[in-house]
Short mmCIF file of C-alpha atoms and ligand atoms in Angstrom, two decimals:
data_model
loop_
_atom_site.label_atom_id
_atom_site.label_comp_id
_atom_site.label_asym_id
_atom_site.label_seq_id
_atom_site.Cartn_x
_atom_site.Cartn_y
_atom_site.Cartn_z
CA MET A 1 -16.37 -4.54 -15.47
CA ALA A 2 -19.82 -4.91 -14.00
CA ALA A 3 -22.02 -1.70 -13.52
CA PHE A 4 -24.42 -1.94 -10.70
CA ALA A 5 -26.12 1.34 -9.92
CA THR A 6 -26.36 4.65 -11.08
CA ALA A 7 -28.44 6.92 -8.88
CA THR A 8 -29.25 10.58 -9.02
CA SER A 9 -30.32 12.31 -5.97
CA ALA A 10 -30.65 15.66 -4.58
CA ALA A 11 -27.48 15.98 -2.27
CA ALA A 12 -26.13 16.67 1.21
CA ALA A 13 -27.43 20.21 1.70
CA SER A 14 -28.02 20.73 5.02
CA ALA A 15 -31.34 19.02 6.24
CA SER A 16 -34.08 20.78 7.24
CA ALA A 17 -35.05 20.13 10.83
CA ALA A 18 -37.36 22.72 11.95
CA VAL A 19 -39.61 22.48 15.07
CA ILE A 20 -42.74 24.35 15.40
CA ARG A 21 -44.74 24.51 18.44
CA PRO A 22 -48.05 26.34 19.34
CA PRO A 23 -47.58 29.62 21.86
CA ARG A 24 -49.13 27.75 24.58
CA ALA A 25 -50.05 24.11 24.20
CA ALA A 26 -52.80 23.03 26.28
CA ARG A 27 -52.39 19.84 28.14
CA ALA A 28 -54.54 17.12 26.28
CA PRO A 29 -55.05 13.47 27.28
CA ALA A 30 -52.69 10.70 25.84
CA GLY A 31 -53.27 9.37 22.49
CA ILE A 32 -53.58 10.56 19.14
CA ARG A 33 -56.54 12.26 17.39
CA CYS A 34 -56.94 11.32 14.01
CA SER A 35 -59.68 11.96 11.74
CA VAL A 36 -60.47 11.27 8.24
CA ALA A 37 -61.87 13.81 5.98
CA GLU A 38 -65.29 13.20 3.97
CA GLY A 39 -65.54 12.18 0.44
CA PRO A 40 -65.67 8.98 -1.65
CA ALA A 41 -62.11 7.75 -1.59
CA VAL A 42 -61.59 7.97 1.88
CA SER A 43 -61.48 5.25 4.45
CA GLN A 44 -60.67 4.72 8.00
CA PRO A 45 -57.54 5.46 8.99
CA ARG A 46 -54.68 3.16 10.65
CA ALA A 47 -54.06 5.21 13.77
CA ALA A 48 -57.08 6.17 16.03
CA GLY A 49 -57.63 7.55 19.28
CA GLY A 50 -58.45 10.59 21.40
CA GLY A 51 -56.39 13.97 22.20
CA LEU A 52 -53.46 15.41 20.74
CA ALA A 53 -50.22 13.74 19.96
CA ASP A 54 -47.40 15.30 21.56
CA CYS A 55 -45.00 15.38 18.67
CA VAL A 56 -45.42 14.58 15.22
CA VAL A 57 -42.03 13.98 13.11
CA VAL A 58 -42.45 14.55 9.32
CA GLY A 59 -40.16 12.58 7.43
CA ALA A 60 -38.59 9.18 8.26
CA GLY A 61 -34.98 9.69 6.80
CA ILE A 62 -32.12 9.46 9.30
CA SER A 63 -32.95 12.71 10.97
CA GLY A 64 -36.54 12.21 11.50
CA LEU A 65 -35.83 8.63 12.79
CA CYS A 66 -33.25 9.72 15.39
CA VAL A 67 -35.46 12.62 16.61
CA ALA A 68 -38.41 10.30 17.14
CA GLN A 69 -36.20 7.62 18.73
CA ALA A 70 -34.61 10.07 21.05
CA LEU A 71 -38.33 11.67 22.18
CA ALA A 72 -39.54 7.94 22.55
CA THR A 73 -36.57 6.94 24.80
CA ARG A 74 -34.50 9.72 26.47
CA HIS A 75 -37.08 12.19 26.55
CA ARG A 76 -40.23 9.96 27.08
CA ASP A 77 -41.56 12.10 29.72
CA ARG A 78 -41.66 15.43 27.77
CA ALA A 79 -43.27 13.74 24.86
CA PRO A 80 -44.80 10.37 25.18
CA ASP A 81 -46.95 10.45 21.97
CA VAL A 82 -44.59 10.66 18.98
CA VAL A 83 -45.82 9.84 15.54
CA VAL A 84 -43.27 9.62 12.45
CA THR A 85 -44.69 10.24 9.11
CA GLU A 86 -43.19 9.17 5.76
CA ALA A 87 -44.41 9.89 2.29
CA ARG A 88 -42.50 6.60 0.79
CA ASP A 89 -43.52 3.11 1.58
CA ARG A 90 -39.94 2.63 3.31
CA VAL A 91 -37.83 4.53 5.94
CA GLY A 92 -34.27 5.59 5.60
CA GLY A 93 -34.79 8.79 3.08
CA ASN A 94 -31.55 9.20 1.03
CA ILE A 95 -30.00 6.07 2.65
CA THR A 96 -30.11 3.56 0.30
CA SER A 97 -27.89 0.30 0.61
CA VAL A 98 -28.47 -2.64 -1.87
CA GLU A 99 -27.47 -6.34 -1.49
CA ARG A 100 -27.45 -8.50 -4.40
CA ASP A 101 -25.46 -11.32 -6.15
CA GLY A 102 -22.71 -11.25 -3.36
CA TYR A 103 -22.35 -7.66 -3.29
CA LEU A 104 -23.30 -4.66 -1.05
CA TRP A 105 -23.39 -1.02 -2.27
CA GLU A 106 -24.85 2.26 -1.34
CA GLU A 107 -26.67 4.56 -3.73
CA GLY A 108 -26.92 7.30 -1.04
CA PRO A 109 -24.55 8.02 1.60
CA ASN A 110 -21.59 5.66 2.05
CA SER A 111 -20.52 5.86 5.66
CA PHE A 112 -20.51 8.39 8.78
CA GLN A 113 -18.24 9.91 11.13
CA PRO A 114 -18.12 7.82 14.36
CA SER A 115 -18.77 10.80 16.83
CA ASP A 116 -20.08 9.86 20.22
CA PRO A 117 -23.64 10.88 19.36
CA MET A 118 -23.68 8.76 16.20
CA LEU A 119 -22.26 5.71 18.18
CA THR A 120 -24.82 6.16 20.95
CA MET A 121 -27.52 6.32 18.42
CA ALA A 122 -26.13 2.90 16.82
CA VAL A 123 -25.76 1.21 20.23
CA ASP A 124 -29.26 2.53 21.45
CA SER A 125 -30.70 0.91 18.40
CA GLY A 126 -29.29 -2.47 19.08
CA LEU A 127 -26.48 -2.13 16.36
CA LYS A 128 -23.38 -2.18 18.57
CA ASP A 129 -22.19 -5.78 17.14
CA ASP A 130 -23.07 -4.53 13.34
CA LEU A 131 -20.70 -1.54 13.49
CA VAL A 132 -17.91 -1.79 11.23
CA LEU A 133 -14.79 1.04 11.09
CA GLY A 134 -12.62 1.58 8.23
CA ASP A 135 -8.81 1.15 8.87
CA PRO A 136 -7.67 4.68 10.18
CA ASN A 137 -4.09 4.12 8.69
CA ALA A 138 -5.33 3.45 5.19
CA PRO A 139 -4.39 6.13 2.99
CA ARG A 140 -6.48 8.65 1.08
CA PHE A 141 -5.21 10.01 -2.29
CA VAL A 142 -5.53 13.02 -4.48
CA LEU A 143 -4.94 13.06 -8.07
CA TRP A 144 -2.53 15.67 -9.07
CA ASN A 145 -0.51 15.99 -12.18
CA GLY A 146 -1.41 12.75 -13.42
CA LYS A 147 -0.33 10.88 -10.07
CA LEU A 148 -2.34 9.83 -7.29
CA ARG A 149 -0.65 11.36 -4.05
CA PRO A 150 -1.05 10.10 -0.54
CA VAL A 151 -2.72 12.85 1.86
CA PRO A 152 -0.78 13.19 5.10
CA SER A 153 -2.56 11.53 7.96
CA LYS A 154 -0.44 12.62 10.76
CA PRO A 155 1.80 15.59 11.14
CA THR A 156 4.90 13.84 11.08
CA ASP A 157 3.93 13.03 7.54
CA LEU A 158 3.90 16.56 6.48
CA PRO A 159 7.66 16.92 5.52
CA PHE A 160 7.47 14.05 3.30
CA PHE A 161 4.36 14.19 1.15
CA ASP A 162 4.50 15.12 -2.21
CA LEU A 163 1.04 16.66 -3.09
CA MET A 164 2.34 20.27 -2.18
CA SER A 165 5.55 22.23 -3.18
CA VAL A 166 8.07 23.22 -0.42
CA GLY A 167 6.90 26.98 -0.84
CA GLY A 168 3.06 25.87 -0.55
CA LYS A 169 4.09 23.89 2.65
CA LEU A 170 6.06 27.05 4.19
CA ARG A 171 3.18 29.26 3.07
CA ALA A 172 0.76 26.68 4.91
CA GLY A 173 2.94 26.66 8.02
CA PHE A 174 3.55 30.66 8.25
CA GLY A 175 -0.17 30.98 7.70
CA ALA A 176 -1.16 28.59 10.48
CA LEU A 177 1.00 30.34 12.79
CA GLY A 178 -0.65 33.36 12.16
CA ILE A 179 1.67 34.98 9.50
CA ARG A 180 -0.94 36.08 6.98
CA PRO A 181 -3.44 38.58 6.34
CA PRO A 182 -5.84 39.54 9.27
CA PRO A 183 -9.40 38.30 8.80
CA PRO A 184 -11.55 40.79 6.72
CA GLY A 185 -14.14 41.57 9.07
CA TYR A 186 -17.03 39.97 7.14
CA GLU A 187 -18.32 36.50 6.92
CA GLU A 188 -15.76 34.65 4.62
CA LEU A 189 -16.27 32.17 2.19
CA VAL A 190 -14.62 28.61 2.66
CA GLU A 191 -12.17 29.40 -0.23
CA GLU A 192 -11.47 32.96 0.97
CA PHE A 193 -10.71 31.78 4.46
CA VAL A 194 -8.47 28.74 3.42
CA ARG A 195 -6.44 30.83 0.64
CA ARG A 196 -5.80 33.67 3.26
CA ASN A 197 -4.71 31.47 6.16
CA LEU A 198 -2.99 28.23 4.45
CA GLY A 199 -2.31 29.70 0.81
CA ASP A 200 -3.48 28.66 -2.70
CA GLU A 201 -2.21 25.17 -2.44
CA VAL A 202 -3.59 23.97 0.40
CA PHE A 203 -6.94 25.22 -0.86
CA GLU A 204 -6.38 23.81 -4.50
CA ARG A 205 -4.90 20.23 -3.66
CA LEU A 206 -6.61 19.62 -0.02
CA ILE A 207 -9.71 21.55 0.78
CA GLU A 208 -11.35 21.93 -2.61
CA PRO A 209 -11.23 18.51 -3.55
CA PHE A 210 -12.54 17.23 -0.15
CA CYS A 211 -15.20 20.11 -0.20
CA VAL A 212 -16.72 19.59 -3.72
CA TYR A 213 -18.69 16.37 -3.13
CA ALA A 214 -21.61 18.57 -2.96
CA GLY A 215 -20.87 22.22 -2.06
CA ASP A 216 -19.18 24.80 -3.75
CA PRO A 217 -16.37 26.24 -1.65
CA SER A 218 -16.55 29.50 -3.41
CA LYS A 219 -20.05 29.79 -2.18
CA LEU A 220 -20.27 28.37 1.14
CA SER A 221 -19.58 29.98 4.40
CA MET A 222 -16.53 29.13 6.23
CA LYS A 223 -18.26 29.75 9.58
CA ALA A 224 -21.54 27.64 8.59
CA ALA A 225 -19.35 24.78 6.84
CA PHE A 226 -16.35 24.28 9.15
CA GLY A 227 -17.47 26.19 12.15
CA ARG A 228 -14.64 24.33 14.09
CA VAL A 229 -11.85 25.48 12.32
CA TRP A 230 -13.21 28.96 11.72
CA LYS A 231 -13.55 29.40 15.46
CA LEU A 232 -9.59 28.57 15.96
CA GLU A 233 -8.62 31.66 14.50
CA GLN A 234 -11.31 33.59 16.55
CA ILE A 235 -10.11 32.30 19.82
CA GLY A 236 -6.45 32.06 19.29
CA GLY A 237 -5.33 34.45 16.67
CA SER A 238 -4.35 31.92 14.20
CA ILE A 239 -5.34 28.34 13.56
CA ILE A 240 -2.42 26.98 15.60
CA GLY A 241 -2.86 29.41 18.19
CA GLY A 242 -6.79 28.30 18.36
CA THR A 243 -5.62 24.69 18.61
CA PHE A 244 -3.36 25.25 21.68
CA LYS A 245 -6.10 27.43 23.27
CA THR A 246 -8.49 24.70 22.67
CA ILE A 247 -6.48 21.88 23.87
CA GLN A 248 -5.37 23.88 27.09
CA GLU A 249 -9.29 24.67 27.84
CA LYS A 250 -10.10 21.11 27.01
CA ASN A 251 -7.47 19.62 29.75
CA LYS A 252 -8.72 22.18 32.29
CA ALA A 253 -12.49 21.34 32.08
CA PRO A 254 -13.57 18.30 34.06
CA LYS A 255 -13.98 15.44 31.71
CA ALA A 256 -17.53 14.04 31.61
CA PRO A 257 -17.36 10.33 31.83
CA ARG A 258 -17.62 8.41 28.32
CA ASP A 259 -20.72 6.11 28.05
CA PRO A 260 -18.70 2.64 28.45
CA ARG A 261 -21.04 1.08 25.85
CA LEU A 262 -19.43 3.13 23.14
CA PRO A 263 -16.74 1.55 20.92
CA LYS A 264 -13.37 3.66 20.73
CA PRO A 265 -12.38 4.26 17.02
CA LYS A 266 -8.79 4.47 16.82
CA GLY A 267 -7.87 7.33 14.87
CA GLN A 268 -9.63 9.36 12.06
CA THR A 269 -11.96 7.06 10.46
CA VAL A 270 -15.18 6.41 9.04
CA GLY A 271 -18.23 3.97 9.81
CA SER A 272 -20.92 1.72 8.55
CA PHE A 273 -22.76 -1.45 9.53
CA ARG A 274 -22.24 -4.85 8.50
CA LYS A 275 -25.23 -4.73 6.28
CA GLY A 276 -24.81 -1.15 4.98
CA LEU A 277 -26.06 2.04 6.38
CA THR A 278 -29.64 1.04 5.84
CA MET A 279 -29.47 -1.20 8.76
CA LEU A 280 -29.76 2.00 11.03
CA PRO A 281 -32.95 3.36 9.86
CA ASN A 282 -34.57 -0.01 9.70
CA ALA A 283 -33.37 -0.71 13.42
CA ILE A 284 -34.99 2.34 14.72
CA TYR A 285 -38.02 1.68 12.55
CA GLU A 286 -38.50 -1.75 14.19
CA ARG A 287 -38.20 -0.33 17.51
CA LEU A 288 -40.76 2.60 17.05
CA GLY A 289 -43.27 0.18 15.61
CA SER A 290 -46.62 1.60 14.83
CA LYS A 291 -45.42 4.91 15.67
CA VAL A 292 -44.08 5.13 12.08
CA LYS A 293 -46.84 5.59 9.34
CA LEU A 294 -45.42 5.02 5.95
CA SER A 295 -46.86 6.16 2.55
CA TRP A 296 -48.17 9.11 4.64
CA LYS A 297 -47.44 12.22 2.61
CA LEU A 298 -48.12 15.55 4.38
CA LEU A 299 -50.27 17.75 2.31
CA SER A 300 -51.00 20.55 4.65
CA ILE A 301 -50.50 22.14 8.36
CA THR A 302 -52.89 24.69 9.66
CA ARG A 303 -52.55 26.08 13.23
CA MET A 304 -55.59 25.31 15.47
CA ASP A 305 -55.78 28.45 17.60
CA ASP A 306 -53.42 27.83 20.74
CA ARG A 307 -54.11 24.16 20.68
CA GLY A 308 -51.59 23.02 18.37
CA TYR A 309 -51.46 22.02 14.68
CA ASN A 310 -53.69 19.83 12.19
CA LEU A 311 -51.89 18.14 9.65
CA THR A 312 -53.59 16.69 6.73
CA TYR A 313 -52.10 13.40 4.93
CA GLU A 314 -52.72 11.61 1.58
CA THR A 315 -52.41 7.94 2.80
CA PRO A 316 -53.47 4.77 1.18
CA GLU A 317 -56.62 4.74 3.05
CA GLY A 318 -57.44 8.16 1.80
CA VAL A 319 -56.87 11.86 3.42
CA VAL A 320 -56.47 11.58 6.93
CA SER A 321 -55.75 14.33 9.50
CA LEU A 322 -53.69 14.40 12.59
CA GLN A 323 -53.61 16.75 15.69
CA THR A 324 -50.31 17.50 17.52
CA LYS A 325 -48.88 19.74 19.99
CA SER A 326 -45.52 20.23 18.07
CA VAL A 327 -44.29 19.19 14.81
CA VAL A 328 -40.70 18.46 13.83
CA MET A 329 -40.12 19.04 9.96
CA THR A 330 -37.10 16.90 8.50
CA ILE A 331 -38.29 16.85 4.94
CA PRO A 332 -36.24 18.51 2.48
CA SER A 333 -36.31 22.41 3.00
CA HIS A 334 -37.95 23.09 -0.38
CA VAL A 335 -41.00 21.16 0.50
CA ALA A 336 -40.94 22.36 4.01
CA SER A 337 -40.91 25.74 2.42
CA GLY A 338 -44.26 25.14 0.42
CA LEU A 339 -45.83 23.62 3.58
CA LEU A 340 -44.98 26.08 5.75
CA ARG A 341 -45.97 29.23 3.67
CA PRO A 342 -49.36 29.75 4.95
CA LEU A 343 -48.03 29.92 8.66
CA SER A 344 -44.77 32.14 8.25
CA THR A 345 -43.78 33.62 4.77
CA ALA A 346 -40.52 34.58 6.21
CA ALA A 347 -39.62 30.79 7.31
CA ALA A 348 -40.71 29.77 3.90
CA ASP A 349 -38.90 32.47 1.83
CA ALA A 350 -35.68 31.37 3.87
CA LEU A 351 -36.21 27.94 3.49
CA SER A 352 -36.78 27.98 -0.30
CA LYS A 353 -33.29 29.36 -0.63
CA PHE A 354 -31.31 26.13 0.18
CA TYR A 355 -29.62 24.79 -2.96
CA TYR A 356 -29.63 21.06 -3.15
CA PRO A 357 -26.79 20.14 -5.79
CA PRO A 358 -27.25 17.06 -7.90
CA VAL A 359 -25.03 14.12 -7.08
CA ALA A 360 -24.75 10.86 -9.26
CA ALA A 361 -23.45 7.71 -7.29
CA VAL A 362 -21.99 5.15 -9.54
CA THR A 363 -21.16 1.47 -8.22
CA LEU A 364 -18.45 -0.38 -10.39
CA SER A 365 -17.07 -3.68 -9.92
CA TYR A 366 -13.81 -5.04 -11.45
CA PRO A 367 -11.82 -8.32 -11.18
CA LYS A 368 -8.81 -7.96 -8.89
CA GLU A 369 -6.52 -8.35 -11.80
CA ALA A 370 -7.88 -5.26 -13.56
CA ILE A 371 -6.28 -3.08 -11.03
CA ARG A 372 -2.83 -1.66 -12.05
CA SER A 373 -0.01 -3.36 -9.96
CA GLU A 374 1.18 0.11 -8.82
CA ARG A 375 -1.85 0.88 -7.28
CA LEU A 376 -1.65 -2.50 -4.99
CA ILE A 377 -0.17 -2.55 -1.49
CA ASP A 378 0.64 -6.16 -0.29
CA GLY A 379 -1.09 -7.17 -3.33
CA GLU A 380 -4.32 -5.58 -2.34
CA LEU A 381 -6.14 -2.28 -3.29
CA LYS A 382 -5.82 -0.65 0.02
CA GLY A 383 -7.21 2.80 1.26
CA PHE A 384 -10.07 5.03 1.62
CA GLY A 385 -10.30 6.24 -1.82
CA GLN A 386 -9.13 8.95 -4.25
CA LEU A 387 -10.36 12.58 -4.85
CA HIS A 388 -9.86 14.81 -8.23
CA PRO A 389 -9.36 18.49 -7.67
CA ARG A 390 -11.42 20.12 -10.44
CA SER A 391 -8.22 21.59 -12.05
CA GLN A 392 -7.14 17.99 -13.07
CA GLY A 393 -9.82 17.82 -15.72
CA VAL A 394 -11.44 14.65 -14.51
CA GLU A 395 -15.14 15.03 -14.31
CA THR A 396 -15.69 12.23 -11.44
CA LEU A 397 -15.34 14.12 -8.09
CA GLY A 398 -13.99 11.09 -6.44
CA CYS A 399 -14.04 7.04 -5.99
CA LEU A 400 -14.33 5.31 -2.66
CA TYR A 401 -12.91 2.14 -2.39
CA SER A 402 -15.92 0.47 -1.13
CA SER A 403 -14.50 -3.52 -0.95
CA SER A 404 -11.19 -2.08 0.87
CA LEU A 405 -12.98 0.19 3.30
CA PHE A 406 -15.64 -2.09 4.67
CA PRO A 407 -15.93 -6.04 4.80
CA ASN A 408 -18.23 -7.99 2.64
CA ARG A 409 -18.91 -5.49 -0.05
CA ALA A 410 -17.86 -7.80 -2.96
CA PRO A 411 -17.48 -11.30 -3.81
CA GLU A 412 -13.91 -13.06 -3.58
CA GLY A 413 -11.65 -11.83 -6.42
CA ARG A 414 -13.56 -8.75 -6.94
CA VAL A 415 -13.05 -5.09 -5.96
CA LEU A 416 -16.04 -2.59 -5.40
CA LEU A 417 -15.58 1.13 -6.43
CA LEU A 418 -18.09 3.70 -5.52
CA SER A 419 -17.80 7.30 -7.53
CA TYR A 420 -19.60 10.48 -7.37
CA ILE A 421 -20.15 12.75 -10.17
CA GLY A 422 -21.94 16.06 -10.27
CA GLY A 423 -21.94 18.46 -7.24
CA ALA A 424 -22.63 22.14 -7.02
CA THR A 425 -19.86 22.75 -9.59
CA ASN A 426 -21.14 20.61 -12.39
CA PRO A 427 -25.13 20.40 -12.10
CA GLY A 428 -25.28 19.34 -15.61
CA ILE A 429 -24.85 15.83 -14.62
CA VAL A 430 -28.55 15.44 -14.18
CA SER A 431 -29.19 15.22 -17.80
CA LYS A 432 -26.42 13.39 -18.71
CA VAL A 433 -27.47 10.45 -16.12
CA ARG A 434 -31.09 10.79 -17.68
CA ASP A 435 -29.27 9.97 -21.05
CA LEU A 436 -27.54 7.22 -19.82
CA CYS A 437 -30.61 5.58 -18.06
CA SER A 438 -32.71 6.03 -21.16
C1 LIG B 1 -25.34 10.76 -3.14
C2 LIG B 1 -25.12 11.38 -1.44
C3 LIG B 1 -24.18 10.96 -1.03
C4 LIG B 1 -23.75 11.34 0.41
N1 LIG B 1 -22.93 10.83 1.23
C5 LIG B 1 -22.86 10.93 2.42
C6 LIG B 1 -21.91 10.20 3.23
O1 LIG B 1 -21.07 9.50 3.00
N2 LIG B 1 -21.81 10.62 4.88
C7 LIG B 1 -22.76 11.27 5.27
O2 LIG B 1 -22.68 11.79 6.45
N3 LIG B 1 -23.84 12.18 4.40
C8 LIG B 1 -23.93 11.85 3.07
N4 LIG B 1 -24.83 12.40 2.34
C9 LIG B 1 -25.81 13.30 3.02
C10 LIG B 1 -26.93 12.39 4.00
O3 LIG B 1 -27.30 11.55 2.85
C11 LIG B 1 -27.84 13.31 4.16
O4 LIG B 1 -27.43 14.36 4.98
C12 LIG B 1 -28.79 12.69 5.08
O5 LIG B 1 -29.53 11.37 4.49
C13 LIG B 1 -30.28 13.47 5.33
O6 LIG B 1 -31.21 12.47 5.82
P1 LIG B 1 -32.72 13.35 6.53
O7 LIG B 1 -33.10 12.58 7.12
O8 LIG B 1 -32.43 14.86 7.00
O9 LIG B 1 -33.40 13.63 4.93
P2 LIG B 1 -33.85 12.88 3.83
O10 LIG B 1 -32.99 11.62 3.67
O11 LIG B 1 -34.13 13.51 2.60
O12 LIG B 1 -35.19 12.36 4.43
C14 LIG B 1 -36.34 13.17 4.38
C15 LIG B 1 -37.45 12.31 4.23
O13 LIG B 1 -38.76 13.00 4.34
C16 LIG B 1 -39.75 12.36 3.43
N5 LIG B 1 -40.81 13.48 2.92
C17 LIG B 1 -40.66 14.22 1.98
N6 LIG B 1 -41.57 15.30 1.68
C18 LIG B 1 -42.58 14.46 2.56
C19 LIG B 1 -43.92 14.70 2.70
N7 LIG B 1 -44.67 15.92 2.13
N8 LIG B 1 -44.46 13.97 3.76
C20 LIG B 1 -44.09 13.33 4.62
N9 LIG B 1 -42.75 12.89 4.25
C21 LIG B 1 -42.01 13.43 3.46
C22 LIG B 1 -38.78 11.65 2.35
O14 LIG B 1 -39.51 10.75 1.55
C23 LIG B 1 -37.73 11.10 3.07
O15 LIG B 1 -37.64 9.52 3.54
C24 LIG B 1 -24.95 12.02 1.16
C25 LIG B 1 -26.27 12.21 0.10
C26 LIG B 1 -26.04 12.14 -0.88
C27 LIG B 1 -27.47 12.33 -1.75
#
């Protein structure tokens, strides 16, 4: 067994992307105004010129880069001068793909949902030929009573899957049809919504393990976390009623033509790139070029009357200030909270309330022969991976079969597995990982 990476990171709580604009931004000549504060440690900044930037994007994680790419291409007429500033010396934020010794692994996110906006961003970034999509027919497993049980991937699997009892399946079926207690009239949590609509077994065996990667279903709002499912009950009186209504409405509405450049994923799957997720931020960075300022850490924001904002940075050249008409913040919400406090106490208070659960990503490699034969399909470890409900006594939240999901993740004869540990229900993992690393 070879252990490759143990990484802790503040996890996937919703990213803060706050746009702030002055009340009436005055038109200013194109170009960026950039000045250097006086003092012995200060040198000439890299960007110079006159006028206000149209927009400064703070943070070059995937949110900041996608906003900047959209502004620099599709909305060029609205914001010709865009600058992206990033505290670290690299782009990508949480996205960390590592390639070494014939392995390719992810220390942050592992994949994305191949929705049309996501595919558009990949194609616009020149990565169409580098896209890789998982096999939609590969099974997903849930550990229940000591056995890994496949999750149904289509409605016709439902009567045969053994993850739930007959009573549990009937409860889920009647509930989905609307034979269940009515909505309580307040904003329900994920756990409350699912137990009421679909019963305890669906919650404990299907929803909780899919949800616990970062969040706690007994604290997350159903409307905020799974708005599309929540809406079904609102519009159709039940989950099935809402599904039919949505399909009817979709069929009635004229179909917008799909961008012919986009690949069509077959079925429910996840995507990545040939050399890992990091290809996307790197490709956008390459396209944006000198618009991206690395190692620029935002220290403060002040409003300049009605003319925009003055941003002060710590940079390798010393303290630098940038003036801009608008700012897009894509940094973690607790960092944004501190920076925005002088401008809006209400915004700072709201942003300080987001909880980022800690998650450790652990990648392990084994020789193929180390996998138990009953786990093999046609001699291979096939599938997306496995999830472990909290009730099953396994601390690891779940494990992705990275080398089965995407090509070229491990040398011939080896398998690569990515496990996540921690999450909102196990924040103590941080101290354990520190002990392990030391
Ligand atoms: C372990 C793990 C697994 C995940 N798995 C998945 C997955 O499989 N699929 C999925 O879709 N999502 C997943 N996520 C969530 C996903 O990674 C995040 O939603 C996404 O990366 C957030 O991107 P972002 O650009 O909003 O923020 P970040 O990636 O946090 O980027 C913010 C950037 O702001 C910079 N910054 C901070 N302070 C300053 C400052 N003062 N000045 C300038 N810059 C600053 C940071 O250095 C950083 O680069 C996972 C997350 C984790 C941690």
